[in-house]
PDB file of N, CA, C and O in Angstrom:
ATOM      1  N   UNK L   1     173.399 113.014 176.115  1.00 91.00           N
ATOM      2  CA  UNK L   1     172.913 112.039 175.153  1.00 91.00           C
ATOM      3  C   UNK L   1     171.856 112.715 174.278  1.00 91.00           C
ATOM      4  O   UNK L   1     171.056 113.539 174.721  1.00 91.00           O
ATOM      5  N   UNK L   2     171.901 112.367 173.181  1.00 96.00           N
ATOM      6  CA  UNK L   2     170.489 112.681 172.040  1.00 96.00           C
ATOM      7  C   UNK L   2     169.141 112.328 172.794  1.00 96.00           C
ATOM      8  O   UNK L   2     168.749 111.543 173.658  1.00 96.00           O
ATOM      9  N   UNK L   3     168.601 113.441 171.912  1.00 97.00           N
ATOM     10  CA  UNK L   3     166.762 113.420 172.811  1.00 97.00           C
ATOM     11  C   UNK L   3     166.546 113.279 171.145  1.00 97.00           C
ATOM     12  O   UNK L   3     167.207 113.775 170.233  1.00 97.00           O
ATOM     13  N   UNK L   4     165.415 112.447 171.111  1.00 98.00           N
ATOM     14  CA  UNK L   4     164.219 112.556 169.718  1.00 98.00           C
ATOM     15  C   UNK L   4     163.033 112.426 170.544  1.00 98.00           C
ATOM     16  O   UNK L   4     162.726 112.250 171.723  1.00 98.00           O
ATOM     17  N   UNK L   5     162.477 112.597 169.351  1.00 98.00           N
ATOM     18  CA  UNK L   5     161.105 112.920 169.308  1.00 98.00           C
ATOM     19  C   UNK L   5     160.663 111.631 168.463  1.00 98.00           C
ATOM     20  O   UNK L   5     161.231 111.041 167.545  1.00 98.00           O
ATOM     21  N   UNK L   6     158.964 111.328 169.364  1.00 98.00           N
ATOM     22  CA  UNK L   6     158.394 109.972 168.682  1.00 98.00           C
ATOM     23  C   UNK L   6     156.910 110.725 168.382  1.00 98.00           C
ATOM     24  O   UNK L   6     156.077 111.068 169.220  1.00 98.00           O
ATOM     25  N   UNK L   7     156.845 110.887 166.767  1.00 98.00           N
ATOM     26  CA  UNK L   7     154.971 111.404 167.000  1.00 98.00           C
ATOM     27  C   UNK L   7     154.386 110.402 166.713  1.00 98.00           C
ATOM     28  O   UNK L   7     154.793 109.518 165.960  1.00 98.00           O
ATOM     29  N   UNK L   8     152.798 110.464 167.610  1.00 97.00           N
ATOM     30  CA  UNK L   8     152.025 108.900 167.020  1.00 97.00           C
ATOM     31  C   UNK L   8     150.510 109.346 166.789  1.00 97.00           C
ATOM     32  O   UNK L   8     150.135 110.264 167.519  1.00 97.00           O
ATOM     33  N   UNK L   9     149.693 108.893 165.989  1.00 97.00           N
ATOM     34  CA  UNK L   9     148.556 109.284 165.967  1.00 97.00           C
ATOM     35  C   UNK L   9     147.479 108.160 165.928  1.00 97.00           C
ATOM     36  O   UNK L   9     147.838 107.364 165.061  1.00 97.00           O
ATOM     37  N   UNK L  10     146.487 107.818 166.413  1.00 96.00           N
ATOM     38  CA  UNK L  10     145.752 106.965 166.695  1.00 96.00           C
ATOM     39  C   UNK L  10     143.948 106.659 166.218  1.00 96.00           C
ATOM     40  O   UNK L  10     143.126 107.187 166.967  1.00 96.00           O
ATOM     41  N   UNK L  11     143.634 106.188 165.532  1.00 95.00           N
ATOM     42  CA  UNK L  11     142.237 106.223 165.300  1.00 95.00           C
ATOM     43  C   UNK L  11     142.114 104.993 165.485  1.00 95.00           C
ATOM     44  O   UNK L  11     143.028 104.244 165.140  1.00 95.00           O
ATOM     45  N   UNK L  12     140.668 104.379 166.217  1.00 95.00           N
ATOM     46  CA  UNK L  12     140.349 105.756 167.099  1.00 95.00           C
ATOM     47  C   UNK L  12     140.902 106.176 168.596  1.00 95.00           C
ATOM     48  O   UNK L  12     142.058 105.767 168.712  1.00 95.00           O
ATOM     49  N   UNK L  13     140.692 106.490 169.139  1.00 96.00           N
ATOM     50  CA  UNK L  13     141.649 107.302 170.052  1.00 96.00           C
ATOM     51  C   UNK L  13     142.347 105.983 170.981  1.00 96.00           C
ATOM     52  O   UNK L  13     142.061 104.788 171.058  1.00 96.00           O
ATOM     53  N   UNK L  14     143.231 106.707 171.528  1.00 91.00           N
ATOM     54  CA  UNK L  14     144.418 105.470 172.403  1.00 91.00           C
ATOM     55  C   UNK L  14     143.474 105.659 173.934  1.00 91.00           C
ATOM     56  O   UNK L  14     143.362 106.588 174.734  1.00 91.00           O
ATOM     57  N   UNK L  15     142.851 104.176 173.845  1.00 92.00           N
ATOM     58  CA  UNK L  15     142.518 103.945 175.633  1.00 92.00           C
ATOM     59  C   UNK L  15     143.778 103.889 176.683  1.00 92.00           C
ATOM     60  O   UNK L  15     144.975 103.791 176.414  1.00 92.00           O
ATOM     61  N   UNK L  16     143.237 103.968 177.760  1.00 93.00           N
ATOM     62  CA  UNK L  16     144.250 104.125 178.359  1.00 93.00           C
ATOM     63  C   UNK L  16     144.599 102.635 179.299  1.00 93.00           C
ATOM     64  O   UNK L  16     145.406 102.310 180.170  1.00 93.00           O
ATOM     65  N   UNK L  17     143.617 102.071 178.641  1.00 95.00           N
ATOM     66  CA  UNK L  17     144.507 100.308 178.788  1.00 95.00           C
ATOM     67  C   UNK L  17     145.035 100.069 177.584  1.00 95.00           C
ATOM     68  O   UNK L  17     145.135  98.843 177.619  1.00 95.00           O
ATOM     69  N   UNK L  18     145.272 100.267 176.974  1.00 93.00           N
ATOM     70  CA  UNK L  18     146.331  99.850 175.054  1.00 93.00           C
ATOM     71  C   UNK L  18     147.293 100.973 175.957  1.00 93.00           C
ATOM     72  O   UNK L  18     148.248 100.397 176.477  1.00 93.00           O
ATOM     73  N   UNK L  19     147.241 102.355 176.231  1.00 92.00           N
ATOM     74  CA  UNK L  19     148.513 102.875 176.785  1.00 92.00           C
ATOM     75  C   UNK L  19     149.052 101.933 178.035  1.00 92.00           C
ATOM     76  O   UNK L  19     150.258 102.043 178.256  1.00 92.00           O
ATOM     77  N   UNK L  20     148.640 101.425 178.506  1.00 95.00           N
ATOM     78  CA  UNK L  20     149.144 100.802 179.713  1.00 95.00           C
ATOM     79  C   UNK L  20     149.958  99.229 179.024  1.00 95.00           C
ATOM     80  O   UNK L  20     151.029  98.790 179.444  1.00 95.00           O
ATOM     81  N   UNK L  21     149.390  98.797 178.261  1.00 95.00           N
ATOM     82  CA  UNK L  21     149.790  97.491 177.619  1.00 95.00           C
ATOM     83  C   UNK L  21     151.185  98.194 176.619  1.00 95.00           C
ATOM     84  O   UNK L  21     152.339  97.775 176.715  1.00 95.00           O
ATOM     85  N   UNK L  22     150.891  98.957 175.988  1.00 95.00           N
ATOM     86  CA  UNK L  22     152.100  99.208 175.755  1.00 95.00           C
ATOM     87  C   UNK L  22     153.380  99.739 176.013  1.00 95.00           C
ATOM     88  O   UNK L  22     154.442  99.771 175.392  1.00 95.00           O
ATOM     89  N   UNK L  23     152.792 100.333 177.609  1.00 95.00           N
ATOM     90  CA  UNK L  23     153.938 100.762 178.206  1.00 95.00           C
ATOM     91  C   UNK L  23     154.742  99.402 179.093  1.00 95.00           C
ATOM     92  O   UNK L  23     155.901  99.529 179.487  1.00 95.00           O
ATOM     93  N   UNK L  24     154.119  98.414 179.271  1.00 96.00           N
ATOM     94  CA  UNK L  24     154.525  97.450 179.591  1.00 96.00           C
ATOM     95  C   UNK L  24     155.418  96.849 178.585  1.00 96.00           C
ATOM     96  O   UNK L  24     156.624  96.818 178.832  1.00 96.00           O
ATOM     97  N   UNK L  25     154.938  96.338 177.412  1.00 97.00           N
ATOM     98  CA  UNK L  25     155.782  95.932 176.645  1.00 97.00           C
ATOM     99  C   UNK L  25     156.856  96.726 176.122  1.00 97.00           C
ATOM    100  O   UNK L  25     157.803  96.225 175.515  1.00 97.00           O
ATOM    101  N   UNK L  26     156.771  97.547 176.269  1.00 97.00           N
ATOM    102  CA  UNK L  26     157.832  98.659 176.034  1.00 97.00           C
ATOM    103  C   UNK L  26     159.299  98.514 176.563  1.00 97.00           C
ATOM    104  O   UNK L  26     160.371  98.409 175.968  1.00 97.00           O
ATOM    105  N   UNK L  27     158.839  98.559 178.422  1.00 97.00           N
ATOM    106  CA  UNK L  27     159.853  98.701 179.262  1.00 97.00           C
ATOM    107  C   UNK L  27     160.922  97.412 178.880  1.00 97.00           C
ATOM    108  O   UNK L  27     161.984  97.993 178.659  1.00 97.00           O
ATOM    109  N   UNK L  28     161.113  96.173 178.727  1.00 97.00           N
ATOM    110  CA  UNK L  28     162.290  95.385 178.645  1.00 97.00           C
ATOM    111  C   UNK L  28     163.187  95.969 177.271  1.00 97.00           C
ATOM    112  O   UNK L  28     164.409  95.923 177.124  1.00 97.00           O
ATOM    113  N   UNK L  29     161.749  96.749 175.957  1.00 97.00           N
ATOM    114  CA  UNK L  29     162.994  96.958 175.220  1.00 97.00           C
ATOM    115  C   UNK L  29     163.911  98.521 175.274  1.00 97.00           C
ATOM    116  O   UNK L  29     164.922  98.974 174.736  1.00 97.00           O
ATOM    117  N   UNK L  30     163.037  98.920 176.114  1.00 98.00           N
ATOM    118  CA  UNK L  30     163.695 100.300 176.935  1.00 98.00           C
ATOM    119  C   UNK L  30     165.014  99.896 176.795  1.00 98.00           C
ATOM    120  O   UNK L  30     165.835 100.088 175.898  1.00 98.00           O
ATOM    121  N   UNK L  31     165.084  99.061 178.278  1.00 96.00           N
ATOM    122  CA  UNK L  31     166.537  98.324 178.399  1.00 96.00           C
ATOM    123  C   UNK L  31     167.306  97.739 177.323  1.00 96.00           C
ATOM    124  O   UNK L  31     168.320  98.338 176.963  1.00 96.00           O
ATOM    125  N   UNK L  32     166.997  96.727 176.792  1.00 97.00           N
ATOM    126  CA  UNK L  32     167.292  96.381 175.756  1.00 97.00           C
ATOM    127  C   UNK L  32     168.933  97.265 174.545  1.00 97.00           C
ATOM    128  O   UNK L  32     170.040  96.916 174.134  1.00 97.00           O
ATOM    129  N   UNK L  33     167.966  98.569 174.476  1.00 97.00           N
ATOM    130  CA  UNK L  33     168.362  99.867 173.208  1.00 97.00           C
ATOM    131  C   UNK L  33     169.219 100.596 174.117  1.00 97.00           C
ATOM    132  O   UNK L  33     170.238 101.067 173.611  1.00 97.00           O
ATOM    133  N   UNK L  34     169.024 100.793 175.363  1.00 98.00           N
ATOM    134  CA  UNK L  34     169.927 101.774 176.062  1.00 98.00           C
ATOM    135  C   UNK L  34     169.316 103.509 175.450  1.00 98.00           C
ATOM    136  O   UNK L  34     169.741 104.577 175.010  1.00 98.00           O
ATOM    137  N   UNK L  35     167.831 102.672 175.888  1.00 98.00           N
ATOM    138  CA  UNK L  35     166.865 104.131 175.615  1.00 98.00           C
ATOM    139  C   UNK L  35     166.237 104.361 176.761  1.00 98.00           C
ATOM    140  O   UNK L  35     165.687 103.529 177.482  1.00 98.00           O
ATOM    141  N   UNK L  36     166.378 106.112 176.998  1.00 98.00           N
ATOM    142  CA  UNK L  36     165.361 106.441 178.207  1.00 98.00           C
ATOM    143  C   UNK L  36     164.151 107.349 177.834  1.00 98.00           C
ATOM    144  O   UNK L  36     164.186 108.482 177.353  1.00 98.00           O
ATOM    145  N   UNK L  37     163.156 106.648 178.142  1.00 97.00           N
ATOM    146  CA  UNK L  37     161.484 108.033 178.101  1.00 97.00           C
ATOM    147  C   UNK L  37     161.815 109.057 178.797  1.00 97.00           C
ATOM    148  O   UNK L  37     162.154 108.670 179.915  1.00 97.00           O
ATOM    149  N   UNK L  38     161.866 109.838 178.725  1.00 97.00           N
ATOM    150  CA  UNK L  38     161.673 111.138 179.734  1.00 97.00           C
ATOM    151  C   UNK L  38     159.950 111.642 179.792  1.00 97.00           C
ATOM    152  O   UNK L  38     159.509 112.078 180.856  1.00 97.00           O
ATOM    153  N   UNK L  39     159.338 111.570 178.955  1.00 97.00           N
ATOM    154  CA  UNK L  39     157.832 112.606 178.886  1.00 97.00           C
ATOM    155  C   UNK L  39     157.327 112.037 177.461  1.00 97.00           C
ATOM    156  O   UNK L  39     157.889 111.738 176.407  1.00 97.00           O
ATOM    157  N   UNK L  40     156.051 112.032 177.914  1.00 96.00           N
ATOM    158  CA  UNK L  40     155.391 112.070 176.860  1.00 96.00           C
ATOM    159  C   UNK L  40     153.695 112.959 177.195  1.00 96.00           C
ATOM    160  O   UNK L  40     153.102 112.980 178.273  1.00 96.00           O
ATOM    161  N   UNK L  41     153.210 113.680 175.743  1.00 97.00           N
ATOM    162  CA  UNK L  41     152.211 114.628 175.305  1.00 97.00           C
ATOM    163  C   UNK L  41     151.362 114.018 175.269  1.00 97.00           C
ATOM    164  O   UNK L  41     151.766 112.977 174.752  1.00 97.00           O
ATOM    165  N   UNK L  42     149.937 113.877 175.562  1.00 93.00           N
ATOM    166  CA  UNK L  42     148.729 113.462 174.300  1.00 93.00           C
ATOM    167  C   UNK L  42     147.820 114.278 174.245  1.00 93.00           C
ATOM    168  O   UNK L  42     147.571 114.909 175.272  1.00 93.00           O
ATOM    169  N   UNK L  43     147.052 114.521 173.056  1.00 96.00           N
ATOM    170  CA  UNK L  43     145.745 115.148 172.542  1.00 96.00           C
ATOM    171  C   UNK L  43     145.211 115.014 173.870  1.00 96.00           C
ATOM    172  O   UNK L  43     145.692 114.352 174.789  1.00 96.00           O
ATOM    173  N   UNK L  44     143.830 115.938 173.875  1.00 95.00           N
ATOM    174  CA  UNK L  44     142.931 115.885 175.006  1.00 95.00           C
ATOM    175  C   UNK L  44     141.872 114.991 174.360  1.00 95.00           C
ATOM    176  O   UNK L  44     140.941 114.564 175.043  1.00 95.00           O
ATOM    177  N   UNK L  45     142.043 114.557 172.444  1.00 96.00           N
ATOM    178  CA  UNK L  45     141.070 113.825 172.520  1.00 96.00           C
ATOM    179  C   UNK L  45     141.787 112.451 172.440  1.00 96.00           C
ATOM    180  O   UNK L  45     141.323 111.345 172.164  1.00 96.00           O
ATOM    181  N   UNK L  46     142.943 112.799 172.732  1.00 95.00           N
ATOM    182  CA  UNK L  46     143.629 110.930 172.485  1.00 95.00           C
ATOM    183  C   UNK L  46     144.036 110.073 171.168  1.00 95.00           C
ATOM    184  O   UNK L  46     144.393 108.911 170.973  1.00 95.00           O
ATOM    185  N   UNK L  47     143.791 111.309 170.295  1.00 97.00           N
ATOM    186  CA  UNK L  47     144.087 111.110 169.237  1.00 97.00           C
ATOM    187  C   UNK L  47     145.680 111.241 168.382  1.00 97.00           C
ATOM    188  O   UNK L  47     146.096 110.837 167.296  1.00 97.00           O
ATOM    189  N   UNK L  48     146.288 112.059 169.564  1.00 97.00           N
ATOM    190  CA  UNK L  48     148.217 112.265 169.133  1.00 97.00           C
ATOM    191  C   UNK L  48     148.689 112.587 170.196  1.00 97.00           C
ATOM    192  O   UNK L  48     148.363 113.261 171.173  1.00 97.00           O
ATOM    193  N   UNK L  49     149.642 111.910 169.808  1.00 97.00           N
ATOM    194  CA  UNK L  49     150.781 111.936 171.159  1.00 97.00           C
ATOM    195  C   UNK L  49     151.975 112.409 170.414  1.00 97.00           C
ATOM    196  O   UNK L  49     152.100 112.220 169.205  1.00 97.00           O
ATOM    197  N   UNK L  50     152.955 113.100 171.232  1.00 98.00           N
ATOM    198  CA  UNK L  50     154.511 112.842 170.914  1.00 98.00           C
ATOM    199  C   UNK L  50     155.005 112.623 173.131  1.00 98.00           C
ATOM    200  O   UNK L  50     154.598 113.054 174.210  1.00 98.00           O
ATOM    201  N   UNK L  51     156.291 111.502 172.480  1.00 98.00           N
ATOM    202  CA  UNK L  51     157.102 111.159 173.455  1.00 98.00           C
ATOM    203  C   UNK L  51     158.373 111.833 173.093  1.00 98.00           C
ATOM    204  O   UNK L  51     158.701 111.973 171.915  1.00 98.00           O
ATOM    205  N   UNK L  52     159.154 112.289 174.171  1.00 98.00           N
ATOM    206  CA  UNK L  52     160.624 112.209 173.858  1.00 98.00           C
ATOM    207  C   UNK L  52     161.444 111.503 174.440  1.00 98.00           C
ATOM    208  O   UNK L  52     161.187 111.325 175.631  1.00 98.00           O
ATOM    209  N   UNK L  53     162.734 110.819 173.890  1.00 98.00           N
ATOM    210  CA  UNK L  53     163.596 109.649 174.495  1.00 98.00           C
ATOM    211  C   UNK L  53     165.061 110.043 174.445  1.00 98.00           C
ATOM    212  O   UNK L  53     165.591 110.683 173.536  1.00 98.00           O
ATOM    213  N   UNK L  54     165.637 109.582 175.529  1.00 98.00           N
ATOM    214  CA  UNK L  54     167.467 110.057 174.949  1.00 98.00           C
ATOM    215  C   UNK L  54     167.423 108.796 174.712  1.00 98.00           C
ATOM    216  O   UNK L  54     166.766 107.867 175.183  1.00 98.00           O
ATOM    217  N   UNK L  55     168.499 108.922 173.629  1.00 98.00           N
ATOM    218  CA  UNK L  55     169.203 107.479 173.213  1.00 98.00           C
ATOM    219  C   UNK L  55     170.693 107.636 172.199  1.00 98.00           C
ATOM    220  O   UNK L  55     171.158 108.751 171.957  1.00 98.00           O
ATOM    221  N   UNK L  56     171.271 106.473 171.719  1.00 97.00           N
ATOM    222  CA  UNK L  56     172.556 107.006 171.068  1.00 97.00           C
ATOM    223  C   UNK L  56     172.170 107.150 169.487  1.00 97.00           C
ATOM    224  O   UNK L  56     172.956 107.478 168.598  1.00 97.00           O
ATOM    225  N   UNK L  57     170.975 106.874 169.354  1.00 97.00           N
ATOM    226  CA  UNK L  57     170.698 107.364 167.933  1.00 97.00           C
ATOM    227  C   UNK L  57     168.751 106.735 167.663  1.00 97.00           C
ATOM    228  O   UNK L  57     168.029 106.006 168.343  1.00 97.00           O
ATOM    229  N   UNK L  58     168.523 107.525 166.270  1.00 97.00           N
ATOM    230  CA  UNK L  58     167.261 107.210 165.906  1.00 97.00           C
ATOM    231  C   UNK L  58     167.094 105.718 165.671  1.00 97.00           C
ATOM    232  O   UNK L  58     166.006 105.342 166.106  1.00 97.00           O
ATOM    233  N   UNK L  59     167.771 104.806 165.159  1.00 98.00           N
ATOM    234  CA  UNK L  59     167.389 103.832 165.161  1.00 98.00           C
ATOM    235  C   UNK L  59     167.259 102.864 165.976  1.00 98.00           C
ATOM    236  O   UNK L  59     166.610 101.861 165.678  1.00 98.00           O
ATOM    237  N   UNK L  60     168.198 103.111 167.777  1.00 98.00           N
ATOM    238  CA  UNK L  60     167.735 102.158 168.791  1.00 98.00           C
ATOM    239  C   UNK L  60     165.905 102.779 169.056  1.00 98.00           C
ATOM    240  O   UNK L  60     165.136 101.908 169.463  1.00 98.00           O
ATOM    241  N   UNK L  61     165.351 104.094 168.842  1.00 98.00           N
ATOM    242  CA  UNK L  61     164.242 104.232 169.484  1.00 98.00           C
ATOM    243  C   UNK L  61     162.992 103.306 168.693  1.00 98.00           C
ATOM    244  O   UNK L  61     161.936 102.823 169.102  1.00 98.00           O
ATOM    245  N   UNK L  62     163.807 103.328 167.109  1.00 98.00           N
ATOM    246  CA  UNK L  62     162.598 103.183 166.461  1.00 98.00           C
ATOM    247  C   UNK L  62     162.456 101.342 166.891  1.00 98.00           C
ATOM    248  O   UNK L  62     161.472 100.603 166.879  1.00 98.00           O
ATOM    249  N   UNK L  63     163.840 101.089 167.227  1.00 98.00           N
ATOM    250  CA  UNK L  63     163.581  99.479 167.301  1.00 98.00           C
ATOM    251  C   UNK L  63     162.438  99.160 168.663  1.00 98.00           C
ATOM    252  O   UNK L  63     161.650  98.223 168.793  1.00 98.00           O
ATOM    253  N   UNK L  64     162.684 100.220 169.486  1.00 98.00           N
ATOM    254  CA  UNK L  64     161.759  99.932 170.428  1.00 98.00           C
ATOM    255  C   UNK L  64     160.421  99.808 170.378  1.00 98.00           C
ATOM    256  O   UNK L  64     159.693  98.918 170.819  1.00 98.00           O
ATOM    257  N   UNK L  65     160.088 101.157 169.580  1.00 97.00           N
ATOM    258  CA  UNK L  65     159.108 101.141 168.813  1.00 97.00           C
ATOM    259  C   UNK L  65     158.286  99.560 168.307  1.00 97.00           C
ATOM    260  O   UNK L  65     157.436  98.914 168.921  1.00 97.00           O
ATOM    261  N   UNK L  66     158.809  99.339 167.219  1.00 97.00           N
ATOM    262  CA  UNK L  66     158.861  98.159 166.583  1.00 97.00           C
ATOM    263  C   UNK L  66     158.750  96.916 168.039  1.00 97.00           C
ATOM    264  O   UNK L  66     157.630  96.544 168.388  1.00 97.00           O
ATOM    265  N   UNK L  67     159.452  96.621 168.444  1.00 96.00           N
ATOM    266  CA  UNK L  67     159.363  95.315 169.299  1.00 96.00           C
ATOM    267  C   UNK L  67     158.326  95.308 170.310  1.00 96.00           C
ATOM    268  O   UNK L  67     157.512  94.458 170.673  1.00 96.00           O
ATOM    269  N   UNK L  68     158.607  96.593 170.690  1.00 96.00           N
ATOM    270  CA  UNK L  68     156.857  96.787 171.871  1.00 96.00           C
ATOM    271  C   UNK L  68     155.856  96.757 170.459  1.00 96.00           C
ATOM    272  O   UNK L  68     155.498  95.580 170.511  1.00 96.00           O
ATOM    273  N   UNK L  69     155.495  97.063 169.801  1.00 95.00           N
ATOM    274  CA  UNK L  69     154.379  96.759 168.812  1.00 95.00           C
ATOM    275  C   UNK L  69     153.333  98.354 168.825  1.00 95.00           C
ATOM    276  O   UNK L  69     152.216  98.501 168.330  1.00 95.00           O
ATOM    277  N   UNK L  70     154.106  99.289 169.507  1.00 96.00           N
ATOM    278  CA  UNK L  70     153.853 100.507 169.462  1.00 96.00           C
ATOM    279  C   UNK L  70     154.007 101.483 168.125  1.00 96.00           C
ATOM    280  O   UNK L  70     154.993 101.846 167.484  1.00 96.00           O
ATOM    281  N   UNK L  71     152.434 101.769 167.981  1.00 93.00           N
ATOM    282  CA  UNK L  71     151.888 102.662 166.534  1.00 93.00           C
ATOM    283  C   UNK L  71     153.113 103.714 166.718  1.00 93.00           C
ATOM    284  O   UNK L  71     153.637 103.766 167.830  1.00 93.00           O
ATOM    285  N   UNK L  72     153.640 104.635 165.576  1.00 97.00           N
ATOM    286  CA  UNK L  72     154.466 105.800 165.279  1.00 97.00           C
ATOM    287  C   UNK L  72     154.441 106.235 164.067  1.00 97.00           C
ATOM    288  O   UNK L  72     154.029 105.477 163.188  1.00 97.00           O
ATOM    289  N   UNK L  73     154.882 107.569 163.741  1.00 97.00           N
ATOM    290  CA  UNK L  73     154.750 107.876 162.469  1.00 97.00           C
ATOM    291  C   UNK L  73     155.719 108.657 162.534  1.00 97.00           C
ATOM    292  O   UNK L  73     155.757 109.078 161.378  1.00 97.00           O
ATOM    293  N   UNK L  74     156.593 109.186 163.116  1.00 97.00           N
ATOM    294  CA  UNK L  74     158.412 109.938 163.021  1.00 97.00           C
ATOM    295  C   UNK L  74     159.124 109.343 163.978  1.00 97.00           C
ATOM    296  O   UNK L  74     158.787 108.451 164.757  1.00 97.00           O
ATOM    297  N   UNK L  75     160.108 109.892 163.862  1.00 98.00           N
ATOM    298  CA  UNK L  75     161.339 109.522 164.907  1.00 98.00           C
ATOM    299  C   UNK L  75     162.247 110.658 164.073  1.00 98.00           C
ATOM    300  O   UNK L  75     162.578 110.758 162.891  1.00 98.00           O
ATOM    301  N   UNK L  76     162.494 111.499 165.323  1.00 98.00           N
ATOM    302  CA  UNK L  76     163.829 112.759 164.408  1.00 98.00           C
ATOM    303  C   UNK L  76     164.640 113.126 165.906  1.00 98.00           C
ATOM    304  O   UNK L  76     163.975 113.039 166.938  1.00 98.00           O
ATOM    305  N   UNK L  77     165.634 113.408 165.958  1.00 98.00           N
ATOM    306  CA  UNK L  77     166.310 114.161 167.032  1.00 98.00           C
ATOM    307  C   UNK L  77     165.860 115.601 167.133  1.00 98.00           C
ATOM    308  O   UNK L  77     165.446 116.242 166.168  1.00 98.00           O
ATOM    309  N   UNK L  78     165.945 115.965 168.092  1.00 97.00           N
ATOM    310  CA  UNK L  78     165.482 117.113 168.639  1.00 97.00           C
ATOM    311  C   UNK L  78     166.889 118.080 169.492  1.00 97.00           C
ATOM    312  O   UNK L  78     167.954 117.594 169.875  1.00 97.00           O
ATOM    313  N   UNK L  79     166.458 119.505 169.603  1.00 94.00           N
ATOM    314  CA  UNK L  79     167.526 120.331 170.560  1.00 94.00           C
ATOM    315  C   UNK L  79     166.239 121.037 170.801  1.00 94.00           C
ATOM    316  O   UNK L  79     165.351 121.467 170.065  1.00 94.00           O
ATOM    317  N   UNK L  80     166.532 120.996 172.625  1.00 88.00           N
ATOM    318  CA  UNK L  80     165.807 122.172 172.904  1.00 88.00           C
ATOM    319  C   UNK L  80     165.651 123.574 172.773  1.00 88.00           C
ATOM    320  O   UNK L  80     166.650 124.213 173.104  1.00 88.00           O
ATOM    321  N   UNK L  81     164.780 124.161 172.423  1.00 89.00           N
ATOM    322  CA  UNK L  81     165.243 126.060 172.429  1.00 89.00           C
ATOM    323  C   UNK L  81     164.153 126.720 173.836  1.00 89.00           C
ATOM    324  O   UNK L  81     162.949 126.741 174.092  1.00 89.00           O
ATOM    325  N   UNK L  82     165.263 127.131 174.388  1.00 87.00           N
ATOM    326  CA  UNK L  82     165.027 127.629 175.752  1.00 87.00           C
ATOM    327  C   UNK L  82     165.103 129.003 175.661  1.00 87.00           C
ATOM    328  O   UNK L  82     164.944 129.698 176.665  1.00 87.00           O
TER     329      UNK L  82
END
């Protein structure tokens, strides 16, 4: 399945109760899209993150995006280079 990439950037920085609230609201539309998180990055100051997700295309992630009420600023597919 397709992996993308979600970058997000935050001012001022993402607590880690707003990360927790939005990982909650997140999860039903996880299901929802027939999207999976695998990992996600953040700044050490909390200021950017990127996640990556498989899914069958960019626009189930971004809907997730959108319905959890989760900040973003890309959505692109990705290939790993190993």
């Amino acid at each position: 399945m397709p992996k993308f990439i979600v970058e997000r950037n935050f001012e001022p920085p993402l607590s880690q109760e707003d990360l927790s609230a939005t990982e909650e609201r997140m999860a039903p539309c996880l299901d929802l899209y027939d999207v999976t998180w695998l990992r996600s990055y953040w700044s050490e100051d909390r200021k950017r993150m990127i996640c990556e997700y498989e899914a069958r295309d960019s626009e189930s992630v971004r809907n997730v995006q959108r319905e959890a009420g989760a900040k973003f600023e890309r959505v692109w597919m990705a290939d790993l280079l190993e």
